[in-house]
Short mmCIF file of C-alpha atoms and ligand atoms in Angstrom, two decimals:
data_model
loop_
_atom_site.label_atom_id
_atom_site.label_comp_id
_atom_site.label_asym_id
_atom_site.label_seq_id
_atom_site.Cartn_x
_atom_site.Cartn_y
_atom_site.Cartn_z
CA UNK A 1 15.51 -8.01 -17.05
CA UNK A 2 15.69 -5.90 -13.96
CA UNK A 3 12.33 -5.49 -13.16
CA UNK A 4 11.47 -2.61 -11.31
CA UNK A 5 7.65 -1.90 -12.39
CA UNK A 6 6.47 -2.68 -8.74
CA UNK A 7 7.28 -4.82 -5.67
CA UNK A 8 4.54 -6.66 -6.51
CA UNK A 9 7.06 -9.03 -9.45
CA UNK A 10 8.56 -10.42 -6.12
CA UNK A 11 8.75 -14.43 -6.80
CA UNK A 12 8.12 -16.65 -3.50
CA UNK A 13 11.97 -18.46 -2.97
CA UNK A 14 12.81 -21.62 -2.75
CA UNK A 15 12.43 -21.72 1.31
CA UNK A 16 9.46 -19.84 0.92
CA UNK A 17 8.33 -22.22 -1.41
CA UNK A 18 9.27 -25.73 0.81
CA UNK A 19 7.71 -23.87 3.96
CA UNK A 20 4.27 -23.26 1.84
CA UNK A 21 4.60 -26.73 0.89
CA UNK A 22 4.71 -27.96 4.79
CA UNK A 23 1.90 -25.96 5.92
CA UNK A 24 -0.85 -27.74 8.12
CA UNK A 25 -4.19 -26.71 6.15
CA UNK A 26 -7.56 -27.11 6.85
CA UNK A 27 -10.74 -25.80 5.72
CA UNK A 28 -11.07 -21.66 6.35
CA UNK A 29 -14.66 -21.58 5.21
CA UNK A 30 -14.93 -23.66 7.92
CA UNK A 31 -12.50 -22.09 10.06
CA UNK A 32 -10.36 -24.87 10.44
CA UNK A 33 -7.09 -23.59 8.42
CA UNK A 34 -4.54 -23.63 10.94
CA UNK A 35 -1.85 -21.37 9.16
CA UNK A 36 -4.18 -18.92 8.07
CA UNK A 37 -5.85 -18.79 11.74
CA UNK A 38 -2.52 -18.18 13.37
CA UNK A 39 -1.60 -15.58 10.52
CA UNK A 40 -4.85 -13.75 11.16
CA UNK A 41 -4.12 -13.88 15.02
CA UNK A 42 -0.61 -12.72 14.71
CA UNK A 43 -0.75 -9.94 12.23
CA UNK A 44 -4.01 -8.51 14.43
CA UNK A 45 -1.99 -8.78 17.28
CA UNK A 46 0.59 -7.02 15.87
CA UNK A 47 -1.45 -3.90 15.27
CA UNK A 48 -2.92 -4.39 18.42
CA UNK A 49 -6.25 -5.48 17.16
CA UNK A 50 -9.05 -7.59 18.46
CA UNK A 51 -9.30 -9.70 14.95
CA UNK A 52 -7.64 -10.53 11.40
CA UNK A 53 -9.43 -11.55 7.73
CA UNK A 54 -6.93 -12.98 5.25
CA UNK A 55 -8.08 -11.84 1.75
CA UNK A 56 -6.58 -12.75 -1.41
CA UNK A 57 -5.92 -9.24 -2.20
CA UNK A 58 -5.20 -5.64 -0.82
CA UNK A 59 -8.15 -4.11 -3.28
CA UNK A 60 -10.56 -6.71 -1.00
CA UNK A 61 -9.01 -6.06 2.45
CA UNK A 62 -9.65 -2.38 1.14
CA UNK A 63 -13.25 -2.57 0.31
CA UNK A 64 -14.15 -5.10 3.29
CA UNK A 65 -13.25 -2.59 5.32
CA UNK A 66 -15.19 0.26 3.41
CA UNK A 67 -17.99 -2.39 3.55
CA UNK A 68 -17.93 -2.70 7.38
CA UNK A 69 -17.20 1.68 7.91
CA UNK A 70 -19.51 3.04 5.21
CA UNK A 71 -23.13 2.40 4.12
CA UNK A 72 -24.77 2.97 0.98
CA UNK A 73 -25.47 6.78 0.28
CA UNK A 74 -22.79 7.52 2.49
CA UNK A 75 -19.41 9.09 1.84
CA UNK A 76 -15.47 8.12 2.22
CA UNK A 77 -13.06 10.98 1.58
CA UNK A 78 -9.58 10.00 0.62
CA UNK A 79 -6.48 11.51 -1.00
CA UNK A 80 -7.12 12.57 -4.87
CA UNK A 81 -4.14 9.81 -5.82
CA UNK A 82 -4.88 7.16 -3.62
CA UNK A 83 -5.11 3.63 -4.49
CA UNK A 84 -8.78 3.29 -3.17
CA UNK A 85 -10.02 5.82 -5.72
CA UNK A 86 -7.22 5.01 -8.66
CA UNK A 87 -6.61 1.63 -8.82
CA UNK A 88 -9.35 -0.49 -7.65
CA UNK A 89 -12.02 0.29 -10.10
CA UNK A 90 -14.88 1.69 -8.28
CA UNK A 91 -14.85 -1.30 -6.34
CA UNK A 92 -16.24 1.10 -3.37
CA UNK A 93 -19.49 2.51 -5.53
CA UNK A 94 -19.58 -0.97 -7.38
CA UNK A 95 -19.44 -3.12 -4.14
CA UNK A 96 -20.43 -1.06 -1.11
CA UNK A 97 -22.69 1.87 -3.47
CA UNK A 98 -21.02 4.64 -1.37
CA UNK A 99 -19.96 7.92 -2.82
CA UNK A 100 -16.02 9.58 -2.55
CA UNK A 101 -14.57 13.00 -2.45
CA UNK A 102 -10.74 13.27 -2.65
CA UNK A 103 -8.20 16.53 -1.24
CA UNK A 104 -5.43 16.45 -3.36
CA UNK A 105 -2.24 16.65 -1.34
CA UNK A 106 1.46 16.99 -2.99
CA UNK A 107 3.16 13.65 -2.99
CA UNK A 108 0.25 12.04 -1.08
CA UNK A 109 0.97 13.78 2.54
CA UNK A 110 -1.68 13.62 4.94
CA UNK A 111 -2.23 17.21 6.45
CA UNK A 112 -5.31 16.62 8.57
CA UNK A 113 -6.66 19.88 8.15
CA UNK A 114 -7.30 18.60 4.47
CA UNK A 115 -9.92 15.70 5.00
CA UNK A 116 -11.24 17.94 7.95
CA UNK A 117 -11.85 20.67 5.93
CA UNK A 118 -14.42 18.93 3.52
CA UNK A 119 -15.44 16.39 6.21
CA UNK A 120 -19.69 16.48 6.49
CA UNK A 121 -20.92 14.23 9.33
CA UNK A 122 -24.45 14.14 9.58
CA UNK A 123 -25.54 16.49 6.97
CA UNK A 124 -29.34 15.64 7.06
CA UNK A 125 -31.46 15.17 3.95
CA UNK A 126 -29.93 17.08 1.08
CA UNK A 127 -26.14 16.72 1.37
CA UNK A 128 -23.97 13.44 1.74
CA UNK A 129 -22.73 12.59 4.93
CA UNK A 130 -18.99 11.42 5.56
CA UNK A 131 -18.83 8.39 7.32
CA UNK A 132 -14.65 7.55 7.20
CA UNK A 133 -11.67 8.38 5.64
CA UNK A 134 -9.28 6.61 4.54
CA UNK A 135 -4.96 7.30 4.72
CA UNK A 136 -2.63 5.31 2.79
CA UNK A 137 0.77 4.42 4.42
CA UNK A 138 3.56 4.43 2.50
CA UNK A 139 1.51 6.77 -0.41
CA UNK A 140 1.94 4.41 -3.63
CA UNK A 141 1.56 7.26 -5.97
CA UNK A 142 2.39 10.30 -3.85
CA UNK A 143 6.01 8.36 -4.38
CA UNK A 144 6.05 6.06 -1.33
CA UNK A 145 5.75 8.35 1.12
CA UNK A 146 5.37 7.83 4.82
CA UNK A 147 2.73 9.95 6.79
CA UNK A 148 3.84 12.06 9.77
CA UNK A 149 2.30 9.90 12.86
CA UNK A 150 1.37 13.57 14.20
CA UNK A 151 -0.72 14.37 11.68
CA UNK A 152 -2.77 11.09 12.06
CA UNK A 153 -2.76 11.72 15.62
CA UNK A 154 -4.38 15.24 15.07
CA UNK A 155 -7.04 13.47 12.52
CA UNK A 156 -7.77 10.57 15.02
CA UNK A 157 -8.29 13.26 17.86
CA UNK A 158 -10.96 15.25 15.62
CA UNK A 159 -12.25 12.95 13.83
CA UNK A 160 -13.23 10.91 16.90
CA UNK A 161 -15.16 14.04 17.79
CA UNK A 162 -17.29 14.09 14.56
CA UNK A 163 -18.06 10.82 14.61
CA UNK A 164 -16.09 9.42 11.36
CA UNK A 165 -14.27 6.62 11.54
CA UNK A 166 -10.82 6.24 10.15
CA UNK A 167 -9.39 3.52 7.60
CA UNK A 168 -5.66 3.01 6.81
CA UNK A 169 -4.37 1.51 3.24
CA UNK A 170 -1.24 -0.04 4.85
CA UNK A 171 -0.20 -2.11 1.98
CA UNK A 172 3.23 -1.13 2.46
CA UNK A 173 2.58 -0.07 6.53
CA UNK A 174 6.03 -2.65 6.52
CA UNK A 175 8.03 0.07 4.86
CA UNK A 176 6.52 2.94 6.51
CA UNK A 177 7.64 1.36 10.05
CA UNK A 178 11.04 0.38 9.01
CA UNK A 179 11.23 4.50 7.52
CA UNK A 180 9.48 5.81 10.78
CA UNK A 181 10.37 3.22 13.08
CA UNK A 182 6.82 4.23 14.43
CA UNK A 183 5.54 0.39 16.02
CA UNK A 184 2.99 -1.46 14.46
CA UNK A 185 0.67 -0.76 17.78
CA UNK A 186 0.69 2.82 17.40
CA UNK A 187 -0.63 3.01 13.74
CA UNK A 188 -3.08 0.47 14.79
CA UNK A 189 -4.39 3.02 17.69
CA UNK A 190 -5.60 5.27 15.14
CA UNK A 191 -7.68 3.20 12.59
CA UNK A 192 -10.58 1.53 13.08
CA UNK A 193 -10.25 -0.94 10.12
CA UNK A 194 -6.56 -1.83 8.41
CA UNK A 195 -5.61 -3.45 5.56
CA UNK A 196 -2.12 -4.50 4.93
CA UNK A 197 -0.55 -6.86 2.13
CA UNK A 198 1.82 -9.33 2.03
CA UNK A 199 2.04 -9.67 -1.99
CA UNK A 200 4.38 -6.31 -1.94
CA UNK A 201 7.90 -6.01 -0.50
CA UNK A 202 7.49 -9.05 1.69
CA UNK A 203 7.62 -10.89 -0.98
CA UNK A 204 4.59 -13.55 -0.25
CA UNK A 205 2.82 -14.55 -3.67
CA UNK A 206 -0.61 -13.75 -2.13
CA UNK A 207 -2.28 -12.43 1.18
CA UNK A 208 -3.67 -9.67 2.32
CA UNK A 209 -5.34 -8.84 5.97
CA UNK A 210 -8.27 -6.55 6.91
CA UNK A 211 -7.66 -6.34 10.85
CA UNK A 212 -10.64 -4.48 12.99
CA UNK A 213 -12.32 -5.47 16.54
CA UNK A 214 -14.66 -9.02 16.39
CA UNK A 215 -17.85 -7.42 15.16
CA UNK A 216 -16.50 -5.98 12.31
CA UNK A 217 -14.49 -9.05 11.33
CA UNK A 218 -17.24 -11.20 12.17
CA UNK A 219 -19.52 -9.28 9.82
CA UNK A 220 -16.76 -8.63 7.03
CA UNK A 221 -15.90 -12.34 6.90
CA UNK A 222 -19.79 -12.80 5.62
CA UNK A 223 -19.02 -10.22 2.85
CA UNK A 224 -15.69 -12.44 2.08
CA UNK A 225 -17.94 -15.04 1.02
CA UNK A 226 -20.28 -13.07 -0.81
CA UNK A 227 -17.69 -11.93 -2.68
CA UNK A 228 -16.64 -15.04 -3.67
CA UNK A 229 -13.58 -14.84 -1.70
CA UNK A 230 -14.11 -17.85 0.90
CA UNK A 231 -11.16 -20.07 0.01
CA UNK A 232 -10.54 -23.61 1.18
CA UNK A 233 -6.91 -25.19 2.07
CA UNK A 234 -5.21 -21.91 1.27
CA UNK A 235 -3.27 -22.45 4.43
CA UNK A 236 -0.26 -22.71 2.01
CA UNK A 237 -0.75 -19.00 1.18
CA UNK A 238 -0.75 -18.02 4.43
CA UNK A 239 2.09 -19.73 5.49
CA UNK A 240 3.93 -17.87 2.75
CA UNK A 241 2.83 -14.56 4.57
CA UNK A 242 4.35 -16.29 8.03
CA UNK A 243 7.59 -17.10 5.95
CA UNK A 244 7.37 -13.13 4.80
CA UNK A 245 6.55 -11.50 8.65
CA UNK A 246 9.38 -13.87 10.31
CA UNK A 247 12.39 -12.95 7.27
CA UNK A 248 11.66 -10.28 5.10
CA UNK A 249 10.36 -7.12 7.34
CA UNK A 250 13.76 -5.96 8.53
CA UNK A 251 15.88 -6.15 5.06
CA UNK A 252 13.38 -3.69 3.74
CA UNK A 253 15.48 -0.75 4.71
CA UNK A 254 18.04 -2.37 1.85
CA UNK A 255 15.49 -1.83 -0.79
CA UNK A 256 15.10 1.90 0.85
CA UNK A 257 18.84 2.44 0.33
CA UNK A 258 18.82 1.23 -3.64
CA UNK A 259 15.79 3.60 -4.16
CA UNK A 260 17.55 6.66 -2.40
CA UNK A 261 20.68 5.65 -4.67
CA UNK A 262 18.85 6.04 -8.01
CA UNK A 263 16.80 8.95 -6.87
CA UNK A 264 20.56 10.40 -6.30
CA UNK A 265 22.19 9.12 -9.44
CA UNK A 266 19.16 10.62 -11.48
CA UNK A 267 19.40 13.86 -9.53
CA UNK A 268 23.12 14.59 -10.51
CA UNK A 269 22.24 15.13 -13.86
CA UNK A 270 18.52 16.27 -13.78
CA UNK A 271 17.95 17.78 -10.18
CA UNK A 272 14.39 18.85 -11.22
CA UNK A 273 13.21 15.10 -12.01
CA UNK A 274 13.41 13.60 -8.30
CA UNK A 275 14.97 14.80 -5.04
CA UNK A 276 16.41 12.27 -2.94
CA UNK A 277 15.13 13.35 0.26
CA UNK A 278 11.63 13.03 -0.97
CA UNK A 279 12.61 9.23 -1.59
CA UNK A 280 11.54 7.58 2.02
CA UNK A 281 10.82 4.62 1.87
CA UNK A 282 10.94 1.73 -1.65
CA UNK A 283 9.57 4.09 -4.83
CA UNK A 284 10.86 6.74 -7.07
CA UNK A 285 8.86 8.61 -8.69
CA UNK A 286 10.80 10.82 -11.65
CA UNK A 287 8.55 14.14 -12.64
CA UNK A 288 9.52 14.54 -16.31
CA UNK A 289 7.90 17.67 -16.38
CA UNK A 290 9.70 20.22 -18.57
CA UNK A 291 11.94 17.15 -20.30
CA UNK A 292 11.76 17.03 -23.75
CA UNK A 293 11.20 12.86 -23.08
CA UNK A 294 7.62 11.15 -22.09
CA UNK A 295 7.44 8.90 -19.46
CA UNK A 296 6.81 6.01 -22.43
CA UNK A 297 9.83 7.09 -24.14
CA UNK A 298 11.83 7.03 -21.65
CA UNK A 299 10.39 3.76 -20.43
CA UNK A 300 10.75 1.89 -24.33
CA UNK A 301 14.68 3.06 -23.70
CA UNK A 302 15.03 1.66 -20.54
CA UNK A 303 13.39 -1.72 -22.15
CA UNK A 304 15.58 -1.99 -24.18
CA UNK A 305 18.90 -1.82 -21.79
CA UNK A 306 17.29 -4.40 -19.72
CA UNK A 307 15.42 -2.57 -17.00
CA UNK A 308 11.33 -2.15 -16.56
CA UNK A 309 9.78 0.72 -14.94
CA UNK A 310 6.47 2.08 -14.62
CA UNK A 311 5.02 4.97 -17.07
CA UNK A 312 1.95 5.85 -14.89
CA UNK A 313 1.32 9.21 -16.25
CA UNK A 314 2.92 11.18 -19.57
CA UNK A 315 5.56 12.86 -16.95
CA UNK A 316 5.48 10.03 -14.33
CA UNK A 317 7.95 7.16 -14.45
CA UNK A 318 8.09 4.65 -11.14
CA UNK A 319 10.49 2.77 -10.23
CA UNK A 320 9.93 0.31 -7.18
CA UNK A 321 12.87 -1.16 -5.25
CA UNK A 322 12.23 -5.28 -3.89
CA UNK A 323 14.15 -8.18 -2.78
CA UNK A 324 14.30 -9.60 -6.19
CA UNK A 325 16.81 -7.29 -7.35
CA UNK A 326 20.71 -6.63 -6.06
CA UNK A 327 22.38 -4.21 -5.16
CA UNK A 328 24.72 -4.76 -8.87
CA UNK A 329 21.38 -4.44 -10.77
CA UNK A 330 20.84 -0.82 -9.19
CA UNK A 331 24.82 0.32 -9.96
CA UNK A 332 23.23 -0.65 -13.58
CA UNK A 333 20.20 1.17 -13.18
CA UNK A 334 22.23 4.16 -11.52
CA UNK A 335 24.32 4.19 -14.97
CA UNK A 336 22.26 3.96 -17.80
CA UNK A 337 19.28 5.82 -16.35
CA UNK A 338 20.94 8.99 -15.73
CA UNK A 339 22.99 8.76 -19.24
CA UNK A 340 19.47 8.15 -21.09
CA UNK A 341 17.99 11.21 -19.27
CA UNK A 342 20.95 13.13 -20.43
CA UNK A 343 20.37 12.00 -23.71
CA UNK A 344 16.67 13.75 -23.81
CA UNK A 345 18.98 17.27 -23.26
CA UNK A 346 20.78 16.96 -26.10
CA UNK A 347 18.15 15.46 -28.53
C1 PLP B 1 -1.02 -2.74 -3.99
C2 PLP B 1 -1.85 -1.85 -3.19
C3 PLP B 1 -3.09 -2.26 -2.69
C4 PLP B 1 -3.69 -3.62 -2.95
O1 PLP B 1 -3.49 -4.09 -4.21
P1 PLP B 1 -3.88 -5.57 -4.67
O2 PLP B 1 -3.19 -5.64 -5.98
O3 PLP B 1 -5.35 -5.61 -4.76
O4 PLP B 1 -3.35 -6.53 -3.67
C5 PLP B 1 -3.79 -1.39 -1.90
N1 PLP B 1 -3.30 -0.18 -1.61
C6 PLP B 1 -2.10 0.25 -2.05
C7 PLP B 1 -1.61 1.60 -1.64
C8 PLP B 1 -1.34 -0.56 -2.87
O5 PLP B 1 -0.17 -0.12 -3.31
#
């Protein structure tokens, strides 16, 4: 099977594996994990931040950070298909017993005049007041898009004026600086809290970071625990997520390459369904829209010629590019996709 449902089906390889297997552990409830103290060091570094959390997952690192930005009562605003308000479960209103409101934005794009148009700092005692908001970088749904750095600039700039702080969902921030080649530092200038995950197109089984200054990571490592999240020896995760930062960063403009090719082989025949340019960064999202095929349908055929992909909607099919697929499994993808779409016209 070519699996293409997410980057997320990555398996750790056999280096990755013997390197995990190496790793100096220690207790991190204690703080005495070596590899997961360096990895929170480096990858808060990296961003240019005072201090790291490792988290077992991007959802956590998420709400952690909505934890430490947003009290109860209060508001986040965030992008109408973002992961923080799709695909975590109301982890935010469950957890944290804050309130949303979402802009809707084509393919995810941050325009800044869109939070800042429905943004309410202190609104007194009848209306709900907007504490942060939150841009995701690359957009997961929105197609893997990467956000202009401008626009984030022109949000940080205003924002800071109001008051309301700003989160960024950097799950795949990896791909997003390979696409931009904006530096890690810059899109750490602009957030007060970050999470970013090394489960995706790095390729580490596990890990995720929320990165902020001391107090907040202080705090937020409390709520770890209460969470249930305070794990023991699970240095041998982390190292996985040093394996992924030293190796895998850099080949990620491959995977952008194999997504731009079946975003262009799919195009050809059905120019409506996905335009290549759109296709920045690992994800292509195919708008079947007007096609006689659902996205089901069209995933059941591709089942069945060896290749998974994501129905996420009726007329949304994803397809996610990762290092655990070749550059011969796309020329297959690139073949029978486009002769299955063509298929729908005649049928
Ligand atoms: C995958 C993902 C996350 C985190 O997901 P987990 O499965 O909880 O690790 C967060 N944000 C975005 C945009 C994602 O794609």
């Amino acid at each position: 099977m070519i699996d293409l449902r997410s980057d997320t089906v990555t398996k750790p390889s056999e280096q990755m594996r013997a390197v995990m297997a190496a790793a100096p552990v220690g207790d991190d409830v204690y703080g005495e994990d070596p590899t997961i103290n360096s990895l929170e060091e480096r990858v808060s570094a990296l961003f240019g931040k005072e201090a790291g959390l490792f988290a077992p997952s991007g959802s956590l690192a998420n709400q952690l950070s909505i934890r430490m930005l947003v009290n109860p009562g209060e508001e986040l605003l965030t992008e109408t298909n973002s992961h923080i308000v799709r695909a975590e479960l109301g982890a935010g209103a469950v957890f944290s017993g804050i309130t949303t409101r979402t802009w809707l934005a084509p393919r995810g794009l941050l325009n800044a005049q869109d939070p800042l148009a429905i943004a309410k700092p202190d609104s007194g005692p009848y209306l709900v007041s907007t504490t942060a908001i939150a841009v995701e970088n690359t957009h997961n749904f929105g197609g893997g898009t990467v956000q202009s750095i401008e626009e984030i600039k022109k949000l940080h700039s205003e924002t800071q004026k109001l008051g309301i702080a700003l989160h960024l969902d950097g799950a795949r921030i990896w791909n997003a600086h390979v696409a931009s080649g904006v530096d890690f530092k810059e899109y750490g200038k602009y957030f007060e809290t970050i999470s970013v995950c090394l489960s995706k197109g790095l390729g580490a089984p596990v890990g995720s970071l929320m990165l902020s200054n001391k107090d907040r990571v202080t705090k937020a490592r409390q709520w770890r625990k209460r969470y249930g999240a305070g794990m023991r020896q699970a240095g041998i995760l982390a190292a996985a997520g040093h394996f992924a930062l030293d190796n895998n960063i850099n080949r990620l403009s491959e995977d952008h390459k194999l997504a731009k090719s079946i975003a262009s082989a799919v195009f050809a025949v059905a120019p409506n369904v996905v335009d290549p340019k759109t296709v920045d960064t690992n994800i292509v999202g195919l708008d079947l829209t007007g096609l006689s095929i659902k996205a089901s349908d069209l995933a059941a055929q591709l089942k069945e010629n060896g290749i998974l992909a994501s129905a996420l909607g009726p007329t949304y099919l994803r397809l996610v590019t990762h290092m655990d697929v070749t550059a011969e499994d796309i020329e297959k993808v690139n073949q029978i996709l486009p002769e299955l779409l063509q298929r729908s016209f005649v049928a």
